[in-house]
XYZ file of C-alpha atoms in Angstrom:
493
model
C -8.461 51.555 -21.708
C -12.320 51.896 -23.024
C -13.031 49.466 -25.610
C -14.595 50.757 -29.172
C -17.698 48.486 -28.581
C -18.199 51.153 -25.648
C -17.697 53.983 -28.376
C -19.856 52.685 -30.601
C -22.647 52.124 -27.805
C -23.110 55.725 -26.429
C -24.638 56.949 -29.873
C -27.215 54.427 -30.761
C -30.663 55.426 -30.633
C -33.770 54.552 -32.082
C -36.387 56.527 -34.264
C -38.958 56.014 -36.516
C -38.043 56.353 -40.349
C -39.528 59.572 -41.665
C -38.472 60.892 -45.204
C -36.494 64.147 -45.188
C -39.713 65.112 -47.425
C -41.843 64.328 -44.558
C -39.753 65.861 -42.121
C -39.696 69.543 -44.136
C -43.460 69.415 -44.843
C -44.090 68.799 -40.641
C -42.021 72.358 -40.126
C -44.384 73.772 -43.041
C -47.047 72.845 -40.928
C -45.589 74.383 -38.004
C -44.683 77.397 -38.985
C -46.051 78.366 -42.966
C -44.758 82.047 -42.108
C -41.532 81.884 -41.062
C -38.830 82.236 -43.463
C -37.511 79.340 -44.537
C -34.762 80.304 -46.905
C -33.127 83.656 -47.954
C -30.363 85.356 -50.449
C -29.448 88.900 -51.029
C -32.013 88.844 -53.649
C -34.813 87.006 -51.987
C -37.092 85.141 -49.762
C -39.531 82.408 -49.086
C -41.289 81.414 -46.438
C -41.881 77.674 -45.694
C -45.380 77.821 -46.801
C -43.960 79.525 -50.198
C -40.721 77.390 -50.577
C -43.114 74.048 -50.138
C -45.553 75.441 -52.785
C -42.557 76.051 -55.739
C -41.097 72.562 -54.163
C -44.887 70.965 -54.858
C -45.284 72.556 -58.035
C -41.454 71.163 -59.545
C -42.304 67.581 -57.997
C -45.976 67.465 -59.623
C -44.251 68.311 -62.978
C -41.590 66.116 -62.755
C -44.403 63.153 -61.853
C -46.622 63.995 -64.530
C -43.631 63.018 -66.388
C -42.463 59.663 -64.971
C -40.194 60.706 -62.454
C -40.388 58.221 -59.892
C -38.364 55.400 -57.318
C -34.763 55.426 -58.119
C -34.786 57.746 -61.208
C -31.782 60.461 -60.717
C -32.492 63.973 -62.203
C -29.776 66.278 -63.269
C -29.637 69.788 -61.818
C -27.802 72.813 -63.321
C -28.338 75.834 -61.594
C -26.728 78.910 -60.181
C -26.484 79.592 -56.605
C -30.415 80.648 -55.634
C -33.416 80.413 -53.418
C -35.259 78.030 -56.159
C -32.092 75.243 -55.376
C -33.727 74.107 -52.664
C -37.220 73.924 -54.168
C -35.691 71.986 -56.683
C -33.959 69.593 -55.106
C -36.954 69.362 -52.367
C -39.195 68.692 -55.206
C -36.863 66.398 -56.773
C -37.315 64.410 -53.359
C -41.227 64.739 -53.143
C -41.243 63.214 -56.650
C -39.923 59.855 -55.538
C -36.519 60.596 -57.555
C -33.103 61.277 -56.344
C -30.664 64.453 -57.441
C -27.219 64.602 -58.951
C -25.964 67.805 -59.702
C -23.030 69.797 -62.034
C -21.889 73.130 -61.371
C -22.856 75.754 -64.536
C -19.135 76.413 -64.740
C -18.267 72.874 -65.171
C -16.528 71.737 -68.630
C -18.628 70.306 -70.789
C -16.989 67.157 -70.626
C -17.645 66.373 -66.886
C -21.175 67.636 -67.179
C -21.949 64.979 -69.904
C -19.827 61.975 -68.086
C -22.127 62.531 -64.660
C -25.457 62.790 -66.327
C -24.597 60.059 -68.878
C -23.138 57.850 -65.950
C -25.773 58.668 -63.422
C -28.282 57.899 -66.414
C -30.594 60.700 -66.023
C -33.191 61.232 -67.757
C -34.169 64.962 -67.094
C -32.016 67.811 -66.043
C -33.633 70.742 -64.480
C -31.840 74.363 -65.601
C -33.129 77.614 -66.339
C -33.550 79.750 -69.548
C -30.397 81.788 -68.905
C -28.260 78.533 -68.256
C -30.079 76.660 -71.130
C -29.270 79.596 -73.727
C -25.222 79.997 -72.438
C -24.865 75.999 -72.718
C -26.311 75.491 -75.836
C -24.232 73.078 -77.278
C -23.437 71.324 -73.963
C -27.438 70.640 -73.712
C -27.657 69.464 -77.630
C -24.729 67.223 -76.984
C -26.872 64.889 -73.817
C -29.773 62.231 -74.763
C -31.039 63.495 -71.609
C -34.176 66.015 -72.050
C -34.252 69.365 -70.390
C -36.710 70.955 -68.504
C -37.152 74.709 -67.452
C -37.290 75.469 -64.395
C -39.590 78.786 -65.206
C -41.758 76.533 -66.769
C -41.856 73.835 -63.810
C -42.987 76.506 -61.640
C -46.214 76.891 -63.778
C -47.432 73.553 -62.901
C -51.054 74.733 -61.196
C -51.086 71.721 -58.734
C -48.989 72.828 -55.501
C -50.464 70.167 -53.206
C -48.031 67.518 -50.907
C -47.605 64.753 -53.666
C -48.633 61.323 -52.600
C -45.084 60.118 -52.789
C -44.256 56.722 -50.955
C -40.473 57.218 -49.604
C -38.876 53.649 -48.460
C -35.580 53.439 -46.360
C -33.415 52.149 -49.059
C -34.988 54.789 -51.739
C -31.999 56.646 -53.461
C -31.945 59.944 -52.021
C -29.083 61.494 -53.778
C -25.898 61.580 -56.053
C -22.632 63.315 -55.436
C -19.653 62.992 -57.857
C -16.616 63.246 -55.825
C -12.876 62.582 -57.841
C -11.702 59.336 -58.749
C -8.589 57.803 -59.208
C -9.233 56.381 -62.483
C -9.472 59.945 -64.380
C -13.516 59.923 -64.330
C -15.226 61.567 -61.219
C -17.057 58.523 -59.460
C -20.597 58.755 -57.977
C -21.542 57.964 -54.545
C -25.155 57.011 -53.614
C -26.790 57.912 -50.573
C -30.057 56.953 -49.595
C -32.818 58.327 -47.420
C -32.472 56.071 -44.366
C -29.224 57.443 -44.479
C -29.854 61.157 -44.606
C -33.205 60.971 -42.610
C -30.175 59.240 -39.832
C -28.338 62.258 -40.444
C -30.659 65.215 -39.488
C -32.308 63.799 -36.688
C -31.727 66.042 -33.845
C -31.619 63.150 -30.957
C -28.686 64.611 -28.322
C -26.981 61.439 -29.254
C -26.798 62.888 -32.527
C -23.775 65.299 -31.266
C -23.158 66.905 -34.436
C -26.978 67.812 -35.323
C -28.186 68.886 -31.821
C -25.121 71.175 -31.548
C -26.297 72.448 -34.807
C -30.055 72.609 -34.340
C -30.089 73.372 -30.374
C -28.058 76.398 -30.549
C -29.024 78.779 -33.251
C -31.474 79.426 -35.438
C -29.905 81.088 -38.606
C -27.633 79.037 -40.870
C -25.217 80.104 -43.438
C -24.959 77.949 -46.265
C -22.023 78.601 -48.734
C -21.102 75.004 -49.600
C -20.354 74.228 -53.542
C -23.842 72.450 -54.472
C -22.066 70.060 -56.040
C -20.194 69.282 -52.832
C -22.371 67.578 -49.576
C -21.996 69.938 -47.000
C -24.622 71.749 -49.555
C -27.053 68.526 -48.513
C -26.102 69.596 -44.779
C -26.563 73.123 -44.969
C -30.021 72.706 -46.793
C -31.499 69.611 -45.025
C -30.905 70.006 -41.226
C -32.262 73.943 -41.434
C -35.583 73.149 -43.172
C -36.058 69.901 -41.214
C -35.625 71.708 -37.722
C -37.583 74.461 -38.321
C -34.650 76.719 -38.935
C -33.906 79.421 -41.404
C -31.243 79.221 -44.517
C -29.431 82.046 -45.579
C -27.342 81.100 -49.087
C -24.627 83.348 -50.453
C -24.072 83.945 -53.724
C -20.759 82.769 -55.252
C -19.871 87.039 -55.278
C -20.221 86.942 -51.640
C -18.737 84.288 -50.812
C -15.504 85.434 -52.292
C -15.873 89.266 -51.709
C -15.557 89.580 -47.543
C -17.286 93.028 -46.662
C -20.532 91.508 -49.146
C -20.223 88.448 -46.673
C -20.219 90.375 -43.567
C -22.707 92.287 -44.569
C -25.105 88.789 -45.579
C -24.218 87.329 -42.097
C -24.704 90.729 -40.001
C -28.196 91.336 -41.679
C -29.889 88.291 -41.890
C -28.588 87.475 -38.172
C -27.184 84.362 -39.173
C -25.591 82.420 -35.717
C -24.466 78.796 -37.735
C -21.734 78.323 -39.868
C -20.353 75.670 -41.530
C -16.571 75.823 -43.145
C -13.507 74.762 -44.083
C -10.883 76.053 -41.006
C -8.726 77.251 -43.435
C -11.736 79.612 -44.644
C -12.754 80.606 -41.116
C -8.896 81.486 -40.708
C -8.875 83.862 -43.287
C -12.197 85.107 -42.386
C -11.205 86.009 -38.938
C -8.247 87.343 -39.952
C -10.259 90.089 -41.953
C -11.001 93.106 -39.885
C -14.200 93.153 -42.487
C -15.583 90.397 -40.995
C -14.349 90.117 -37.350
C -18.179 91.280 -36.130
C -19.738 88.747 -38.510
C -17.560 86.090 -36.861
C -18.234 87.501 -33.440
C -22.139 86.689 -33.722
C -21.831 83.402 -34.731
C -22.758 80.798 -31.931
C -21.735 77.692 -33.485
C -19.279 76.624 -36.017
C -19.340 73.371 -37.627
C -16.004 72.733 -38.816
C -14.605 69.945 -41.150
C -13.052 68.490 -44.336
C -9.483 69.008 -43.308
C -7.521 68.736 -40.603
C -8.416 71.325 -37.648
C -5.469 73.622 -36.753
C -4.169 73.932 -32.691
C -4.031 77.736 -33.717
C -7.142 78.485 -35.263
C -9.407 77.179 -31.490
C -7.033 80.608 -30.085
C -8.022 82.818 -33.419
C -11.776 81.995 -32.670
C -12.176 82.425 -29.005
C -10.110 86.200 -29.604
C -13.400 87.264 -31.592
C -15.956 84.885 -30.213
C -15.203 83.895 -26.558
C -18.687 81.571 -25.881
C -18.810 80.276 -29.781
C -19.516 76.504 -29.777
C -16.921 74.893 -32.206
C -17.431 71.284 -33.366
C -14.402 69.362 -35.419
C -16.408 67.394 -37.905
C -15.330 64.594 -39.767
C -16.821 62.403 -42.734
C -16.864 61.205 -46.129
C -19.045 61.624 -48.765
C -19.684 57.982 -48.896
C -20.657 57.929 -45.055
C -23.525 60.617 -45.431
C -21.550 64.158 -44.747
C -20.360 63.857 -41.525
C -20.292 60.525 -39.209
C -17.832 61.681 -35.624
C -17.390 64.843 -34.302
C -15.160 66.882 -31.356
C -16.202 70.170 -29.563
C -13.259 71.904 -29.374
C -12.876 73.795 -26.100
C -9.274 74.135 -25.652
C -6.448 73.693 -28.213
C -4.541 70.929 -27.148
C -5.409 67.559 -27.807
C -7.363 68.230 -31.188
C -9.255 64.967 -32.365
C -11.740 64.096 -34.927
C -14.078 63.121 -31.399
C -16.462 59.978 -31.162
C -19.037 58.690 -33.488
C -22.095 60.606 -34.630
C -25.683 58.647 -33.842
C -26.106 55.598 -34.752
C -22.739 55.432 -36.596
C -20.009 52.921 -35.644
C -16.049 53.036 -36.075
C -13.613 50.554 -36.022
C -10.110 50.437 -36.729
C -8.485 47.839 -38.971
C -5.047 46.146 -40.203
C -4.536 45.350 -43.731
C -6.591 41.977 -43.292
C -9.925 44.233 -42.126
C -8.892 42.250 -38.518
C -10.293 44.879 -35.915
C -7.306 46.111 -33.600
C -7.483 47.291 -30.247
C -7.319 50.516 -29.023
C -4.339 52.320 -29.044
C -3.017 50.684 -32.578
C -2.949 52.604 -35.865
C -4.728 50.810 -38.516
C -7.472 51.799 -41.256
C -10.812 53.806 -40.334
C -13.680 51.668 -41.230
C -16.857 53.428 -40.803
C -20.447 51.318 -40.081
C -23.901 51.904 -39.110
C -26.775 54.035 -40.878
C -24.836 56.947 -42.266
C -23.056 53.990 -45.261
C -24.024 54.765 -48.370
C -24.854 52.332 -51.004
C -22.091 52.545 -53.250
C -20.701 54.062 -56.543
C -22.978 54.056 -59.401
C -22.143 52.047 -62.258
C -18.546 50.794 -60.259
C -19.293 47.293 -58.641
C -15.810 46.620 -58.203
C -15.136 49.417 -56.870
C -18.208 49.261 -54.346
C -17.132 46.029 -53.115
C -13.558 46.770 -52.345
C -14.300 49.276 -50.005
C -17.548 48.676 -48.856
C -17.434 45.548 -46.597
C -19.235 43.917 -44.209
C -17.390 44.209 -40.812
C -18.448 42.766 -37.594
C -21.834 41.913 -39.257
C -22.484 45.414 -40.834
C -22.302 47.283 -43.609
C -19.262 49.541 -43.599
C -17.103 52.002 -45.377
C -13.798 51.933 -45.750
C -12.008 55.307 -45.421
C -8.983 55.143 -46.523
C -7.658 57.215 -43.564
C -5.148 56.426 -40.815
C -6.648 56.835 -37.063
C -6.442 55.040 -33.626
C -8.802 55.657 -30.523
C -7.481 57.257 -28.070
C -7.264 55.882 -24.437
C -9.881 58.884 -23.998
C -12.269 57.267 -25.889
C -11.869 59.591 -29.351
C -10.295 59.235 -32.787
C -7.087 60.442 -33.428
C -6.387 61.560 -37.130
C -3.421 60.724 -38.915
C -3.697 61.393 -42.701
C -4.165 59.350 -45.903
C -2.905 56.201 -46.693
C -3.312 56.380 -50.525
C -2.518 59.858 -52.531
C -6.027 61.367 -51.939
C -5.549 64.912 -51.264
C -7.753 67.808 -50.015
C -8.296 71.868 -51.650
C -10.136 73.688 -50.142
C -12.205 70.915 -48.617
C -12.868 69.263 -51.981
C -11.718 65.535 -52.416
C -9.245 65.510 -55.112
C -7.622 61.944 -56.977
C -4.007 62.871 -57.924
C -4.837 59.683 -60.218
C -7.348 61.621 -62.144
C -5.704 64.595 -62.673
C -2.906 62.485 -63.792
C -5.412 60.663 -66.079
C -6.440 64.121 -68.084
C -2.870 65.133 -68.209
C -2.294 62.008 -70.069
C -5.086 61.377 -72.113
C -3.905 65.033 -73.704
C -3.010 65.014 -77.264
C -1.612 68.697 -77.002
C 0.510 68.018 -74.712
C 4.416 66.003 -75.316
C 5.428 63.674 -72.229
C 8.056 66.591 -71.290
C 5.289 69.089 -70.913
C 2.796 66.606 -69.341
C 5.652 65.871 -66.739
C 6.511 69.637 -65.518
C 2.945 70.432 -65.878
C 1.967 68.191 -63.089
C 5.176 69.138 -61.070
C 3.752 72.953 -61.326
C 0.531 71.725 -59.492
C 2.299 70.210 -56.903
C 4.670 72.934 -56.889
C 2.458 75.600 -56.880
C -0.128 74.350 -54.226
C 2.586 73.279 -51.793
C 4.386 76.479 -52.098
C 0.828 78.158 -51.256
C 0.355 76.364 -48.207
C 3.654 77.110 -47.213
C 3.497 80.828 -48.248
C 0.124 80.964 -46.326
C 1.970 79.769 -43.303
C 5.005 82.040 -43.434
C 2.720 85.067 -43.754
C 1.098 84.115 -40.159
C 3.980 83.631 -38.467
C 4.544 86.716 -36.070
C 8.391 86.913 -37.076
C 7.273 87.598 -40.688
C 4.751 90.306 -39.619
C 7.415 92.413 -37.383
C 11.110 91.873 -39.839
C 10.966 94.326 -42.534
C 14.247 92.327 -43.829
C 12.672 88.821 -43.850
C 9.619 90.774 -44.970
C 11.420 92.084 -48.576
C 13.435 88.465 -49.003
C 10.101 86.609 -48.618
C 8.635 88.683 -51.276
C 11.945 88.274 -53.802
C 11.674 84.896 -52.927
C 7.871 84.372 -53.728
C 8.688 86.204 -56.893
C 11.494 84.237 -58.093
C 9.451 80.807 -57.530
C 6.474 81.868 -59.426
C 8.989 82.060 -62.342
C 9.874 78.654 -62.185
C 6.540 77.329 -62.591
């Protein structure tokens, strides 16, 4: 039986610690013409995307952004995200960002918790959230007006390792969303394309066109922006229209050539089950799967439209830098989450943190350069899951797993009431929170209300299920009942 020492061993390598700032403005030097990242509305070319990206950071230094300051971002799915948040980077700060659509409420508690002084937005998003903006001691700054700084040089910016890079507000148990810091050393880890790196090189080595459709408030985003524009590769973001409309999707993937994906599988499912978008799926080469748990079935469903497409079964938490093992899948039996990313360590504890051999179940515990720093503003918090284990820093997931006598990580589940939608980390604990904390609401209602979430999204799953099975496809009796029976249900709730 191999040993997890062994594991851990095969993925270490060395590099030298280069900024993700340094590492995009190399590929600007290498190739100022090629496009760097695109929409359905526009373009820029590295040399162009590094210019807006200088002229945001120069701004934002003139006006004391600097070393661990965190600046807010508000913004709508665009080409300019990434020259913000690049600029953000070149400016010495670090980026935490809230969806437009967010509630007021949970916009103010993550800049007011993350203590940011500026938030970046446009005029369009500035005029809709009016009060929301007059509400934060926070000042805002235009992102129109940014872009008129006239100094678009490479800012002098010292990076260190254990800079803050980042910000992402995942759910928390408690009721309020909880930040997790990340910091460069740990994302410059990340995008290194080393072939010990598994998870990168299959993603940098392979194509050349990415598709990035992430939530921006969500890391994958950090994924699907970073390892493009620090490889030399091009990023092609859909809008939140095309994301949910599938012949405006195809159409994005088919015309801008894109070969890289990166999804939920229950998204890719769907996708491939669209005739729409069968010939988008059959040109991608490599599909970077993750944040739930990959389905036998859907390895079948992808090699039907996509014989020689390289699929990798990610896995990661926010807290461990995006993604920290990873599985190809080439067959769909014996579906793991695969063997540690580079220089990334797992181990696998009891409820003492006591490493256990191989072969036991016990807690994942996740070391080596891809742990973050911790929750903002939660040392408790911090320090009951973020240990020291075997002399490093690590992360404790939360998530049951044993290694395998291949040498891989077997998946089990949760072992607290963490659940996943659609690849987004969600706290039963703080949904429970805001049910309670409602004064409109009488215990009764607060009670069935949360049964009709449960309710609801279980019935989903198992409705989305039932639909695939072939029985339900060829019975035009089971057919009918399923339908009186979806009907009746949805009355309940």
């Amino acid at each position: 039986m191999q040993e997890m020492s062994d594991i851990n061993e095969k993925s270490n390598f060395v590099f030298e610690f280069q900024p993700v700032t340094k590492l995009f403005e190399e590929q600007v030097r290498l190739h100022p013409d090629k496009c760097a990242v695109a929409s359905s509305k526009e373009s820029f070319t590295y040399a162009q995307l590094n210019e807006r990206a200088n002229r945001i950071a120069n701004s934002l230094i003139e006006k004391g952004v600097g070393c661990e300051k965190i600046v807010g971002v508000v913004l709508e799915r665009c080409c300019d995200f990434y020259a913000v948040r690049q600029g953000i980077l070149k400016a010495g700060g670090a980026f935490a960002v809230a969806a437009p659509d967010y509630p007021d409420d949970r916009v103010q508690f993550i800049f007011e918790d993350a203590g940011v002084p500026f938030i970046i937005t446009t005029k369009e998003i500035q005029k809709e959230r009016q009060e929301l903006f007059s509400r934060l001691s926070c000042t805002v700054l235009l992102l129109e007006e940014l872009l008129e700084n006239p100094n678009a040089g490479n800012p002098d910016t010292q990076i260190k390792e254990h800079d803050l890079c980042y910000c992402i507000y995942t759910s928390g148990s408690t009721g309020k969303p909880k930040g997790v810091m990340i910091e460069h050393i740990n994302l410059a880890n990340f995008v290194n394309p080393n072939p010990k790196n598994a998870e990168t090189y299959g993603y940098v080595s392979r194509g050349s066109v990415s598709l990035s459709m992430a939530a921006m408030t969500f890391d994958v985003s950090v994924l699907e922006e970073f390892l493009p524009l620090t490889n030399g590769m091009t990023a092609v973001i859909a809008s939140d229209d095309e994301i949910l409309n599938p012949i405006m999707l195809g159409d994005l993937i088919v015309k801008n050539k894109v070969d890289i994906m990166t999804t939920t599988p229950t998204y890719l499912s769907n996708m491939i089950d669209l005739p729409q978008l069968q010939e988008a799926a059959a040109q991608i080469k490599v599909f970077d799967v993750g944040a739930e748990a990959f389905p036998p079935a859907l390895f079948d469903k992808i090699h039907a439209v996509n014989p020689d497409a390289y699929i990798m079964n990610g896995y990661g938490p926010t807290e461990t830098t995006i993604s920290c093992t990873m599985k190809v899948i080439t067959d769909s039996k014996n579906i793991t989450i695969g063997e540690p990313n580079g220089n990334v360590q797992v181990y696998v504890v009891d409820k003492e943190n006591r490493i256990l051999p191989d072969g036991e179940t016990g807690e994942l515990v996740i070391a080596g350069l891809g742990v973050g720093r911790g929750y903002i503003n939660l040392p408790e918090k911090t320090a009951e899951v973020f240990i020291t284990l075997n002399g490093e820093r690590a992360y404790k997931t939360g998530d049951l797993a044993k290694i395998t006598p291949d040498g891989e990580i077997e998946f089990f589940g949760r072992i607290d009431n963490q659940i996943k939608l659609r690849g987004l980390r969600i706290e039963l604990g703080e949904i429970e929170e805001v049910v309670n904390s409602s004064k409109e609401l009488s215990p009764v209602l607060q009670y069935r209300w949360i049964i009709n979430i449960f309710a609801a999204t279980l019935w989903q799953t198992v409705r989305s299920m039932l639909k695939r099975l072939p029985l339900m496809r060829q019975n035009p009796w089971l057919i009918t009942w399923f339908r009186m029976f979806s009907s009746s249900w949805k009355k309940c709730l």
